[in-house]
Amino acid sequence: MAQKPGIPKGTRDFSPAEVAKRQYIISAIKHHFETFGFQPIETPTFENSSTLMGKYGEEGDRLIFKILNSGDYLAKVDATLLENKDSVKVATQISEKALRYDLTVPFARYVVQHQNDIVFPFKRYQIQPVWRADKPQKSRYREFYQCDADVVGSKSLWQEVEFVQLYDGVFTSLGLNGVTIKINNRKILSGIAEVIGAKDKLIDFTVALDKLDKIGEDGVKKEMLEKGISEDAILKVQPLFNFTGSINEKLDKLNELLATSEEGLKGVEELRFICDNVAAIGLGESTLDLDVTLARGLNYYTGAIFEVSAPAGVKIGSIGGGGRYDDLTGIFGLKNMSGVGISFGLDRIYDVIEELNLFPDTVTESTKVLFINFGNKESLYAMKAVKQLRTAGIKSELYPDSAKVGKQFQHADKRGIPFAVLTGDEEINNNTYTLKNLATGEQAQVSLEELKNKIQ
């Protein structure tokens, strides 16, 4: 009995319509990347394990898909390791390569490896799949695309201003009105931890604060207490639990709160520069907002932090994020290479556009006209026209078999092809074509030039 086919959990097949919709999003992102001066690079699907391991923390290391060495991969493994079932050490001996976990670490490797060929500041974009051995769930997959843009070799805050503009440009062009681009600064979070006397618990403090919109004020306070943050410290941070107002009003409040923290005030100054200039330049359909609870990527972000949320009413996680890092390439020996980057969540953006019914009808349009096959003589006449239509950029095809006409029309209907062309003896003798609109049923005998014009 034949085995029933299937695919691994956390992966997907994409239908022609789904691929067309994904390419529509990717095209919009790619267009804006290139308009903003970013250059494309690609890195291998798999990297040396040593390149990836140890770069994402203990949890990240567990989620890396490892590739078994070719041949008898167990032959050279220490028998003691096998007996002790020491999977971590065994893995290093049977797997020298791994599927990339993200695009950031391979990019850092690329910059270091090609540093003598790169013109800095280097603006790169990368749109490629990545793999994570995560538990599959809604909008979380084991194989998914990342769409990243980074600038390395510049500490200028104008880069952050540009990234806000880039986010806005992409989402506005996709019709995603009402997107919120949230911004914060790692220095502000460090400053807050400093002024409340919890600098040694920065991660615990910020991770709890980041959950404010999920578990509420009481839940955050409870978690902070459980992590050893004092009640006195929590009392000092009370203003953050109801942190409202315009961006300027929030920055003024932070100036007061962080008056004794040099690092915190530096963060306020950086945010004020970014937000003031974004306001002066203007945005399309997106909104920029200062979210002091935003605390992603604390292990590597050193300045601005970005996170993008979908329009109100759409219940989904962030659809983009990023931030400033001061030493990304340091993990490969190239020190003091500051950079900033953002990422677009392709799969979640797809889900949002689908939910809001924002994909244009033309996105999934494939073949525009089907020529009906009446036999070899008629097909040759038809194919000469098909070639000319294709040259004019019109998606055209001939039904391959001289089947019953009804069956050929059914084929066009099932595929959503809007036009059919009939070419019999009369059309051949008159050097014309009978064009039929399959939606209205109307048909007319036309010249090749008229055929092009009516279909376009």
Short mmCIF file of C-alpha atoms in Angstrom, two decimals:
data_model
loop_
_atom_site.label_atom_id
_atom_site.label_comp_id
_atom_site.label_asym_id
_atom_site.label_seq_id
_atom_site.Cartn_x
_atom_site.Cartn_y
_atom_site.Cartn_z
CA MET A 1 0.00 0.00 0.00
CA ALA A 2 1.38 3.40 -1.00
CA GLN A 3 2.44 5.68 1.84
CA LYS A 4 0.16 8.64 2.42
CA PRO A 5 2.15 11.80 1.60
CA GLY A 6 2.56 14.60 4.11
CA ILE A 7 4.83 17.46 5.16
CA PRO A 8 6.62 18.15 8.48
CA LYS A 9 4.70 20.05 11.16
CA GLY A 10 5.34 23.77 11.06
CA THR A 11 5.80 23.84 7.28
CA ARG A 12 3.32 24.66 4.53
CA ASP A 13 2.56 24.17 0.87
CA PHE A 14 1.50 27.36 -0.92
CA SER A 15 -1.12 27.36 -3.67
CA PRO A 16 -0.68 29.55 -6.79
CA ALA A 17 -3.01 32.17 -5.26
CA GLU A 18 -1.10 32.16 -1.95
CA VAL A 19 2.25 32.46 -3.71
CA ALA A 20 0.93 35.39 -5.76
CA LYS A 21 -0.21 37.16 -2.57
CA ARG A 22 3.11 36.55 -0.83
CA GLN A 23 5.00 37.84 -3.86
CA TYR A 24 2.78 40.94 -3.83
CA ILE A 25 3.93 41.70 -0.26
CA ILE A 26 7.57 40.84 -0.98
CA SER A 27 7.54 43.05 -4.08
CA ALA A 28 6.28 46.01 -2.05
CA ILE A 29 8.94 45.46 0.64
CA LYS A 30 11.70 44.94 -1.93
CA HIS A 31 10.66 48.05 -3.88
CA HIS A 32 10.94 50.23 -0.77
CA PHE A 33 14.20 48.61 0.34
CA GLU A 34 15.76 49.51 -2.99
CA THR A 35 14.15 52.97 -3.10
CA PHE A 36 15.82 53.69 0.24
CA GLY A 37 19.21 52.62 -1.13
CA PHE A 38 19.53 49.14 0.40
CA GLN A 39 21.47 46.53 -1.60
CA PRO A 40 20.48 42.85 -1.74
CA ILE A 41 22.66 40.03 -0.47
CA GLU A 42 21.99 36.32 0.01
CA THR A 43 23.67 33.89 2.36
CA PRO A 44 23.64 30.05 2.32
CA THR A 45 20.66 28.07 3.58
CA PHE A 46 23.00 26.40 6.07
CA GLU A 47 26.02 27.71 7.97
CA ASN A 48 28.79 26.09 9.94
CA SER A 49 27.35 25.09 13.31
CA SER A 50 30.09 27.12 15.02
CA THR A 51 28.77 30.25 13.28
CA LEU A 52 25.29 29.83 14.77
CA MET A 53 25.69 28.05 18.10
CA GLY A 54 26.02 30.23 21.19
CA LYS A 55 24.65 33.34 19.45
CA TYR A 56 20.98 33.06 20.50
CA GLY A 57 21.21 31.97 24.11
CA GLU A 58 20.54 28.50 25.51
CA GLU A 59 16.91 28.47 24.32
CA GLY A 60 17.85 29.58 20.82
CA ASP A 61 20.54 26.91 20.53
CA ARG A 62 17.91 24.23 21.22
CA LEU A 63 15.79 25.55 18.34
CA ILE A 64 18.53 25.30 15.71
CA PHE A 65 18.00 22.55 13.13
CA LYS A 66 21.25 20.60 12.88
CA ILE A 67 22.35 18.74 9.74
CA LEU A 68 23.91 15.29 10.15
CA ASN A 69 27.36 14.83 8.64
CA SER A 70 27.50 12.79 5.44
CA GLY A 71 28.37 9.10 5.55
CA ASP A 72 28.72 7.08 8.76
CA TYR A 73 28.34 10.04 11.11
CA LEU A 74 28.54 7.86 14.26
CA ALA A 75 31.84 6.17 13.37
CA LYS A 76 34.11 8.76 15.00
CA VAL A 77 31.93 9.53 18.04
CA ASP A 78 33.45 8.79 21.45
CA ALA A 79 31.71 5.63 22.72
CA THR A 80 31.59 7.07 26.25
CA LEU A 81 29.51 10.02 25.04
CA LEU A 82 27.05 7.62 23.43
CA GLU A 83 26.84 5.50 26.57
CA ASN A 84 26.24 8.57 28.72
CA LYS A 85 23.68 9.89 26.21
CA ASP A 86 25.47 13.24 26.22
CA SER A 87 23.42 14.66 23.34
CA VAL A 88 25.03 18.13 23.43
CA LYS A 89 28.58 16.82 22.96
CA VAL A 90 27.48 14.08 20.56
CA ALA A 91 25.77 16.72 18.40
CA THR A 92 29.05 18.63 17.96
CA GLN A 93 30.69 15.45 16.61
CA ILE A 94 27.93 14.30 14.24
CA SER A 95 26.81 17.70 12.93
CA GLU A 96 29.15 20.35 11.54
CA LYS A 97 26.43 22.37 9.77
CA ALA A 98 23.00 23.76 10.65
CA LEU A 99 20.08 25.52 8.97
CA ARG A 100 20.17 29.27 9.59
CA TYR A 101 18.05 30.39 12.55
CA ASP A 102 17.74 34.01 11.40
CA LEU A 103 19.33 36.41 8.91
CA THR A 104 21.11 38.59 11.47
CA VAL A 105 23.98 36.32 12.52
CA PRO A 106 24.70 35.22 8.92
CA PHE A 107 24.73 38.92 8.01
CA ALA A 108 27.25 39.65 10.79
CA ARG A 109 29.39 36.78 9.49
CA TYR A 110 29.08 38.17 5.94
CA VAL A 111 30.20 41.66 7.00
CA VAL A 112 33.27 40.36 8.82
CA GLN A 113 34.20 37.93 6.05
CA HIS A 114 33.82 40.55 3.28
CA GLN A 115 34.83 43.67 5.23
CA ASN A 116 37.58 44.54 2.75
CA ASP A 117 35.12 44.52 -0.16
CA ILE A 118 32.27 46.44 1.52
CA VAL A 119 31.84 50.21 1.33
CA PHE A 120 30.74 51.46 4.74
CA PRO A 121 28.17 52.52 5.82
CA PHE A 122 26.76 49.36 4.24
CA LYS A 123 23.01 49.22 3.63
CA ARG A 124 21.86 45.68 2.93
CA TYR A 125 18.54 43.91 2.62
CA GLN A 126 17.88 40.20 2.66
CA ILE A 127 14.66 38.25 1.94
CA GLN A 128 15.18 34.54 2.57
CA PRO A 129 13.68 31.65 4.57
CA VAL A 130 14.90 30.66 8.04
CA TRP A 131 14.22 27.59 10.19
CA ARG A 132 13.48 27.11 13.88
CA ALA A 133 12.65 23.88 15.72
CA ASP A 134 9.87 25.70 17.57
CA LYS A 135 6.49 24.38 18.65
CA PRO A 136 4.14 25.16 15.72
CA GLN A 137 1.09 27.30 16.47
CA LYS A 138 -1.02 30.01 14.84
CA SER A 139 1.22 32.45 12.92
CA ARG A 140 4.33 30.62 14.18
CA TYR A 141 6.04 28.19 11.82
CA ARG A 142 9.24 26.15 11.69
CA GLU A 143 10.02 27.44 8.22
CA PHE A 144 9.30 31.07 7.45
CA TYR A 145 10.66 34.06 5.57
CA GLN A 146 12.43 37.05 7.10
CA CYS A 147 12.67 40.38 5.31
CA ASP A 148 15.52 42.33 6.90
CA ALA A 149 17.18 45.67 6.23
CA ASP A 150 20.27 46.87 8.13
CA VAL A 151 22.81 49.68 8.05
CA VAL A 152 26.23 48.95 9.56
CA GLY A 153 29.13 51.33 10.01
CA SER A 154 27.19 54.42 11.10
CA LYS A 155 26.07 55.75 14.49
CA SER A 156 23.90 58.47 12.94
CA LEU A 157 20.35 58.65 14.29
CA TRP A 158 19.18 59.68 10.83
CA GLN A 159 19.21 55.96 10.09
CA GLU A 160 16.49 55.41 12.71
CA VAL A 161 14.50 58.29 11.21
CA GLU A 162 14.78 56.59 7.81
CA PHE A 163 13.65 53.22 9.17
CA VAL A 164 10.45 54.76 10.55
CA GLN A 165 9.88 56.25 7.08
CA LEU A 166 10.61 52.85 5.52
CA TYR A 167 8.08 51.05 7.71
CA ASP A 168 5.47 53.69 6.91
CA GLY A 169 6.19 53.54 3.18
CA VAL A 170 5.75 49.77 2.96
CA PHE A 171 2.58 49.56 5.05
CA THR A 172 0.99 52.56 3.35
CA SER A 173 1.64 51.03 -0.09
CA LEU A 174 0.04 47.77 1.08
CA GLY A 175 -3.08 49.65 2.22
CA LEU A 176 -2.46 48.81 5.88
CA ASN A 177 -3.72 52.08 7.32
CA GLY A 178 -3.58 52.55 11.07
CA VAL A 179 -0.36 50.64 11.72
CA THR A 180 1.47 51.80 14.88
CA ILE A 181 5.26 51.99 14.86
CA LYS A 182 6.27 51.75 18.51
CA ILE A 183 9.66 53.05 19.60
CA ASN A 184 11.67 52.94 22.81
CA ASN A 185 15.35 53.05 23.76
CA ARG A 186 17.44 50.53 25.66
CA LYS A 187 19.21 53.39 27.46
CA ILE A 188 15.87 54.55 28.89
CA LEU A 189 15.13 51.09 30.26
CA SER A 190 18.62 50.92 31.79
CA GLY A 191 18.13 54.41 33.22
CA ILE A 192 14.81 53.49 34.83
CA ALA A 193 16.34 50.38 36.41
CA GLU A 194 19.19 52.57 37.68
CA VAL A 195 17.04 55.28 39.30
CA ILE A 196 14.83 52.75 41.10
CA GLY A 197 17.84 50.85 42.41
CA ALA A 198 17.27 47.69 40.35
CA LYS A 199 20.14 47.95 37.86
CA ASP A 200 21.27 44.42 38.67
CA LYS A 201 17.80 43.17 37.74
CA LEU A 202 17.42 45.05 34.44
CA ILE A 203 16.30 41.99 32.45
CA ASP A 204 13.79 40.84 35.10
CA PHE A 205 12.43 44.38 35.41
CA THR A 206 12.03 45.00 31.69
CA VAL A 207 10.62 41.54 30.89
CA ALA A 208 7.91 42.11 33.51
CA LEU A 209 7.23 45.66 32.32
CA ASP A 210 6.90 44.40 28.74
CA LYS A 211 3.89 42.30 29.82
CA LEU A 212 1.86 45.32 31.01
CA ASP A 213 -0.69 45.10 28.18
CA LYS A 214 -1.09 41.32 28.71
CA ILE A 215 -1.25 40.85 32.49
CA GLY A 216 -2.06 44.38 33.69
CA GLU A 217 -0.50 46.55 36.39
CA ASP A 218 -1.16 44.14 39.27
CA GLY A 219 0.29 41.22 37.30
CA VAL A 220 3.46 43.16 36.48
CA LYS A 221 3.94 44.24 40.10
CA LYS A 222 3.47 40.68 41.30
CA GLU A 223 6.06 39.36 38.84
CA MET A 224 8.54 42.09 39.82
CA LEU A 225 8.16 41.21 43.50
CA GLU A 226 8.69 37.52 42.68
CA LYS A 227 11.91 38.46 40.86
CA GLY A 228 13.25 40.23 43.94
CA ILE A 229 12.51 43.84 42.99
CA SER A 230 11.58 45.80 46.13
CA GLU A 231 8.23 47.46 46.80
CA ASP A 232 10.05 50.79 47.11
CA ALA A 233 11.51 50.35 43.61
CA ILE A 234 8.09 49.44 42.20
CA LEU A 235 6.60 52.56 43.83
CA LYS A 236 9.18 54.73 42.05
CA VAL A 237 8.21 53.22 38.68
CA GLN A 238 4.47 53.77 39.30
CA PRO A 239 4.21 56.58 36.66
CA LEU A 240 5.04 54.05 33.93
CA PHE A 241 1.85 52.09 34.56
CA ASN A 242 -0.26 54.94 33.23
CA PHE A 243 2.14 56.51 30.77
CA THR A 244 -0.08 58.51 28.44
CA GLY A 245 0.06 61.71 26.41
CA SER A 246 1.78 62.87 23.24
CA ILE A 247 5.33 61.79 22.44
CA ASN A 248 6.70 65.14 23.66
CA GLU A 249 4.70 64.90 26.89
CA LYS A 250 6.03 61.38 27.48
CA LEU A 251 9.60 62.53 26.82
CA ASP A 252 9.16 65.39 29.30
CA LYS A 253 7.93 62.92 31.95
CA LEU A 254 10.92 60.68 31.27
CA ASN A 255 13.25 63.67 31.65
CA GLU A 256 11.91 64.16 35.18
CA LEU A 257 11.94 60.46 36.05
CA LEU A 258 15.49 59.96 34.75
CA ALA A 259 17.00 63.24 36.06
CA THR A 260 19.69 61.35 38.02
CA SER A 261 20.63 58.89 35.26
CA GLU A 262 23.11 60.05 32.63
CA GLU A 263 22.44 56.98 30.48
CA GLY A 264 18.68 57.40 30.76
CA LEU A 265 18.82 61.08 29.74
CA LYS A 266 20.98 60.11 26.74
CA GLY A 267 18.21 57.74 25.68
CA VAL A 268 15.61 60.51 26.01
CA GLU A 269 17.79 62.81 23.90
CA GLU A 270 18.14 60.15 21.16
CA LEU A 271 14.40 59.48 21.10
CA ARG A 272 13.59 63.19 20.95
CA PHE A 273 15.87 63.59 17.92
CA ILE A 274 14.24 60.67 16.09
CA CYS A 275 10.64 61.59 16.93
CA ASP A 276 11.04 65.33 16.24
CA ASN A 277 12.53 64.68 12.81
CA VAL A 278 9.94 62.04 11.88
CA ALA A 279 7.24 64.55 12.82
CA ALA A 280 8.91 67.27 10.73
CA ILE A 281 9.16 64.99 7.67
CA GLY A 282 5.71 63.46 8.16
CA LEU A 283 4.27 59.96 7.80
CA GLY A 284 1.70 58.49 5.43
CA GLU A 285 -0.90 56.26 7.08
CA SER A 286 1.14 55.02 10.06
CA THR A 287 1.46 56.42 13.57
CA LEU A 288 4.67 56.71 15.59
CA ASP A 289 4.26 56.18 19.33
CA LEU A 290 6.67 56.08 22.28
CA ASP A 291 6.06 52.88 24.26
CA VAL A 292 8.22 52.86 27.37
CA THR A 293 7.24 49.22 28.12
CA LEU A 294 8.74 47.99 24.84
CA ALA A 295 11.69 45.77 25.77
CA ARG A 296 12.57 43.40 22.94
CA GLY A 297 16.07 42.21 22.09
CA LEU A 298 17.74 43.38 25.30
CA ASN A 299 20.64 40.96 24.80
CA TYR A 300 21.87 42.85 21.75
CA TYR A 301 20.00 46.16 21.24
CA THR A 302 21.82 49.14 22.71
CA GLY A 303 19.77 52.13 21.51
CA ALA A 304 16.45 52.53 19.71
CA ILE A 305 14.01 49.61 19.79
CA PHE A 306 11.20 49.24 17.23
CA GLU A 307 8.06 47.13 17.17
CA VAL A 308 5.16 47.43 14.73
CA SER A 309 1.59 46.51 15.63
CA ALA A 310 -1.25 45.83 13.21
CA PRO A 311 -4.25 48.18 12.80
CA ALA A 312 -6.70 48.27 15.71
CA GLY A 313 -9.09 45.33 15.78
CA VAL A 314 -6.64 42.80 14.33
CA LYS A 315 -5.57 40.37 17.04
CA ILE A 316 -2.09 39.28 16.04
CA GLY A 317 1.43 39.76 17.39
CA SER A 318 3.92 42.29 16.07
CA ILE A 319 4.31 42.51 12.29
CA GLY A 320 7.78 44.04 12.41
CA GLY A 321 10.57 44.95 14.76
CA GLY A 322 14.21 45.90 15.12
CA GLY A 323 16.65 48.23 16.80
CA ARG A 324 20.13 49.70 17.20
CA TYR A 325 23.09 47.47 18.11
CA ASP A 326 26.63 48.70 18.80
CA ASP A 327 28.65 45.53 18.41
CA LEU A 328 26.88 42.95 16.26
CA THR A 329 30.04 41.90 14.41
CA GLY A 330 32.04 41.68 17.63
CA ILE A 331 31.01 38.01 17.94
CA PHE A 332 33.24 37.37 14.92
CA GLY A 333 36.13 39.62 15.93
CA LEU A 334 35.23 42.92 14.23
CA LYS A 335 34.76 45.33 17.13
CA ASN A 336 32.89 48.66 17.36
CA MET A 337 30.80 48.23 14.22
CA SER A 338 27.57 50.02 15.09
CA GLY A 339 24.43 49.27 13.16
CA VAL A 340 20.66 49.42 13.15
CA GLY A 341 18.15 47.18 11.45
CA ILE A 342 14.50 46.25 11.10
CA SER A 343 12.55 43.23 9.97
CA PHE A 344 9.14 42.71 8.38
CA GLY A 345 7.06 39.71 9.48
CA LEU A 346 5.93 38.41 6.08
CA ASP A 347 3.60 35.68 7.34
CA ARG A 348 1.85 37.90 9.86
CA ILE A 349 1.54 40.75 7.36
CA TYR A 350 -0.08 38.23 5.00
CA ASP A 351 -2.55 37.17 7.70
CA VAL A 352 -3.46 40.80 8.49
CA ILE A 353 -4.02 41.76 4.84
CA GLU A 354 -6.09 38.60 4.34
CA GLU A 355 -8.20 39.31 7.44
CA LEU A 356 -8.84 42.90 6.32
CA ASN A 357 -9.51 41.76 2.73
CA LEU A 358 -6.93 44.21 1.34
CA PHE A 359 -5.38 42.07 -1.42
CA PRO A 360 -6.25 43.62 -4.82
CA ASP A 361 -8.21 41.28 -7.13
CA THR A 362 -5.45 41.58 -9.73
CA VAL A 363 -2.87 40.00 -7.41
CA THR A 364 -4.09 36.44 -8.06
CA GLU A 365 -4.86 37.00 -11.72
CA SER A 366 -2.91 34.51 -13.80
CA THR A 367 -3.72 33.74 -17.43
CA LYS A 368 -5.73 36.54 -19.05
CA VAL A 369 -6.90 34.70 -22.17
CA LEU A 370 -7.31 31.03 -23.16
CA PHE A 371 -7.29 30.07 -26.85
CA ILE A 372 -9.69 27.22 -27.57
CA ASN A 373 -8.09 24.22 -29.30
CA PHE A 374 -10.02 23.02 -32.39
CA GLY A 375 -7.17 20.99 -33.92
CA ASN A 376 -3.59 21.34 -35.16
CA LYS A 377 -4.29 23.77 -38.04
CA GLU A 378 -6.33 26.07 -35.80
CA SER A 379 -3.82 25.73 -32.97
CA LEU A 380 -0.94 26.87 -35.17
CA TYR A 381 -2.93 29.96 -36.14
CA ALA A 382 -3.77 30.54 -32.46
CA MET A 383 -0.19 30.07 -31.28
CA LYS A 384 1.08 32.79 -33.61
CA ALA A 385 -1.32 35.18 -31.88
CA VAL A 386 -0.39 33.82 -28.43
CA LYS A 387 3.26 34.64 -29.14
CA GLN A 388 2.38 38.25 -30.03
CA LEU A 389 0.18 38.67 -26.95
CA ARG A 390 2.94 37.32 -24.71
CA THR A 391 5.42 39.73 -26.31
CA ALA A 392 2.98 42.51 -25.38
CA GLY A 393 3.01 41.28 -21.77
CA ILE A 394 -0.42 39.62 -21.84
CA LYS A 395 -0.59 36.26 -20.07
CA SER A 396 -1.94 33.90 -22.71
CA GLU A 397 -2.10 30.18 -23.39
CA LEU A 398 -3.57 27.57 -25.72
CA TYR A 399 -5.57 24.69 -24.27
CA PRO A 400 -3.23 21.75 -25.02
CA ASP A 401 -5.80 19.20 -26.23
CA SER A 402 -8.57 19.44 -28.83
CA ALA A 403 -11.15 18.39 -26.24
CA LYS A 404 -14.84 19.25 -26.27
CA VAL A 405 -15.35 23.02 -26.32
CA GLY A 406 -17.50 22.85 -23.19
CA LYS A 407 -14.70 21.16 -21.27
CA GLN A 408 -12.26 23.88 -22.39
CA PHE A 409 -14.63 26.64 -21.25
CA GLN A 410 -15.05 24.85 -17.90
CA HIS A 411 -11.26 24.79 -17.52
CA ALA A 412 -11.12 28.56 -18.08
CA ASP A 413 -13.95 29.12 -15.60
CA LYS A 414 -12.33 27.03 -12.86
CA ARG A 415 -9.06 28.93 -13.25
CA GLY A 416 -10.73 32.33 -13.32
CA ILE A 417 -9.55 33.16 -16.84
CA PRO A 418 -11.67 36.13 -18.01
CA PHE A 419 -11.39 35.74 -21.81
CA ALA A 420 -11.47 32.96 -24.40
CA VAL A 421 -10.54 33.16 -28.08
CA LEU A 422 -12.01 30.93 -30.78
CA THR A 423 -10.13 30.37 -34.05
CA GLY A 424 -12.00 28.31 -36.67
CA ASP A 425 -11.95 28.30 -40.48
CA GLU A 426 -13.88 31.57 -40.69
CA GLU A 427 -11.44 33.40 -38.43
CA ILE A 428 -8.42 31.96 -40.26
CA ASN A 429 -9.81 32.96 -43.68
CA ASN A 430 -10.59 36.51 -42.45
CA ASN A 431 -7.38 36.83 -40.40
CA THR A 432 -9.51 37.60 -37.31
CA TYR A 433 -10.26 36.15 -33.88
CA THR A 434 -13.50 35.65 -31.97
CA LEU A 435 -13.04 37.08 -28.49
CA LYS A 436 -15.48 35.96 -25.80
CA ASN A 437 -15.89 37.67 -22.42
CA LEU A 438 -16.51 34.71 -20.11
CA ALA A 439 -18.12 36.87 -17.42
CA THR A 440 -20.74 38.53 -19.63
CA GLY A 441 -20.97 36.02 -22.48
CA GLU A 442 -20.44 38.79 -25.04
CA GLN A 443 -18.32 37.96 -28.06
CA ALA A 444 -17.03 39.76 -31.14
CA GLN A 445 -14.82 39.09 -34.14
CA VAL A 446 -11.72 41.29 -33.91
CA SER A 447 -8.32 41.87 -35.46
CA LEU A 448 -5.13 40.99 -33.56
CA GLU A 449 -4.57 44.63 -32.61
CA GLU A 450 -8.18 44.96 -31.38
CA LEU A 451 -7.72 41.71 -29.47
CA LYS A 452 -4.69 43.16 -27.62
CA ASN A 453 -6.53 46.39 -26.78
CA LYS A 454 -9.71 44.70 -25.50
CA ILE A 455 -7.84 42.22 -23.31
CA GLN A 456 -5.53 44.84 -21.83
#
